[in-house]
C-alpha angles and dihedrals in degrees: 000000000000119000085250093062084055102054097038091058090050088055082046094046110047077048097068106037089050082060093046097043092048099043090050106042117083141222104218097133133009092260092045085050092048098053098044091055093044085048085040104049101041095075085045087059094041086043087063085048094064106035080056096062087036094064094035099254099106101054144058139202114251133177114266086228151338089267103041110053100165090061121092151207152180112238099192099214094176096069094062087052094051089039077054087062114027097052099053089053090048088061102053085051090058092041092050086052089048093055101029096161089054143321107271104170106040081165087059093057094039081057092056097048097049094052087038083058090039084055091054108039085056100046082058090052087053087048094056105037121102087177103100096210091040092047098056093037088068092046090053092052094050094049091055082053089045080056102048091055093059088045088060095043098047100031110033105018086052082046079060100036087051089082101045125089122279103256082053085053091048092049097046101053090043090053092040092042090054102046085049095051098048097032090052075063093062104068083040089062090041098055096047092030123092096277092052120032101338102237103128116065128239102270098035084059100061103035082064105058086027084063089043097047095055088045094048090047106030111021090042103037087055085052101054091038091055091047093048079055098049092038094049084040076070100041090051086047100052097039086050091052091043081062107055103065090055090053087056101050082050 
């Protein structure tokens, strides 16, 4: 498969499931609206991003190193600016689910996101940069601000999730436990990719975070969108049977 296969069906691909997340998710209440348009635009954005590096504009042509100049490679920019929004977005998702009955440490999620854009903007440093030492300086540093955000999912969001009811709990560790799992993927990619060591070729490359792209925006952004619904179907029901009995009495 060529490395256009690859980012035309993840053009294909992020299309679809935003259709599918938005069409699926409900509106019932403000929070269950909220969480199906943050699911539902983050593979638009990542959508643009694709069809971006599909058509050439969202790439450009680097030198493979500092000692072989007349070798080449594409550095794909647009996806750090996509990454700069999708994953954000992705956290105050997480963060909503944490604290499903409000949001009760905005600083906490701010947190998140400041180390999460701290993560990006030096991994495109890393991309960028033909200097050895520099380059793997800034992968160093992204890497500590990978750190710090699973320190404030797993640390601070489960403090807040604590309080919340067990099928919130459930749903939080499932949704944590897969981005981390699929997120901890990424830096491996980068450092034996083309903009690291080199290892994997071209197109490999790119089918892989092509494949965990659409896993990190779609799968897991269905996923989320059906547990919000399960989880507002409860809140509905017990505010419905908290209601009865007044009724009665009335």
């Amino acid at each position: 498969m060529t490395p256009q296969f690859w980012l035309w069906l993840g053009f294909a691909g992020m299309a679809v499931g935003a259709a599918a997340i938005l069409v699926l998710g409900k509106r019932r209440t403000h929070a269950e609206e909220a969480d199906t348009i943050i699911h539902g635009i983050v593979p638009i954005i990542a959508a643009c991003s694709y069809f971006a590096m599909a058509t050439g504009q969202g790439s450009l042509t680097l030198p493979a190193g500092p000692d072989a100049m007349e070798a080449a490679r594409q550095f794909y920019f647009a996806r750090y600016i996509d990454w700069t929004f999708t994953t954000p977005l992705l956290l105050v998702g997480l963060s909503r689910t944490a604290m499903h009955s409000g949001l009760r440490r905005p600083a906490v999620v701010w947190g998140l996101i400041g180390s999460d854009l701290i993560m990006i903007v030096t991994a495109l440093a890393f991309g960028l940069s033909q200097v050895a030492w520099v380059k793997w300086t800034w992968f160093a540093i992204s890497c500590g601000a990978f750190g710090a955000v699973f320190y404030g999912i797993f640390v601070q969001l489960r403090e807040e999730n604590a309080a919340e009811r067990a099928d919130v709990r459930a749903a939080f560790l499932r949704n944590a436990v897969f981005l981390t799992v699929v997120w901890c993927a990424y830096p491996v990619v980068l450092l034996v990719g083309q903009d690291g060591l080199g290892i994997l070729s071209p197109a490999l490359a790119l089918a892989i975070v092509a494949m965990l792209d659409l896993t990190a925006k779609v799968a897991y952004g269905l996923m989320a969108t059906i547990q919000t619904t399960r989880a507002v179907d409860r809140d509905l029901a017990e505010t419905r049977s908290s209601a009865t009995p007044l009724r009665r009495a009335a």
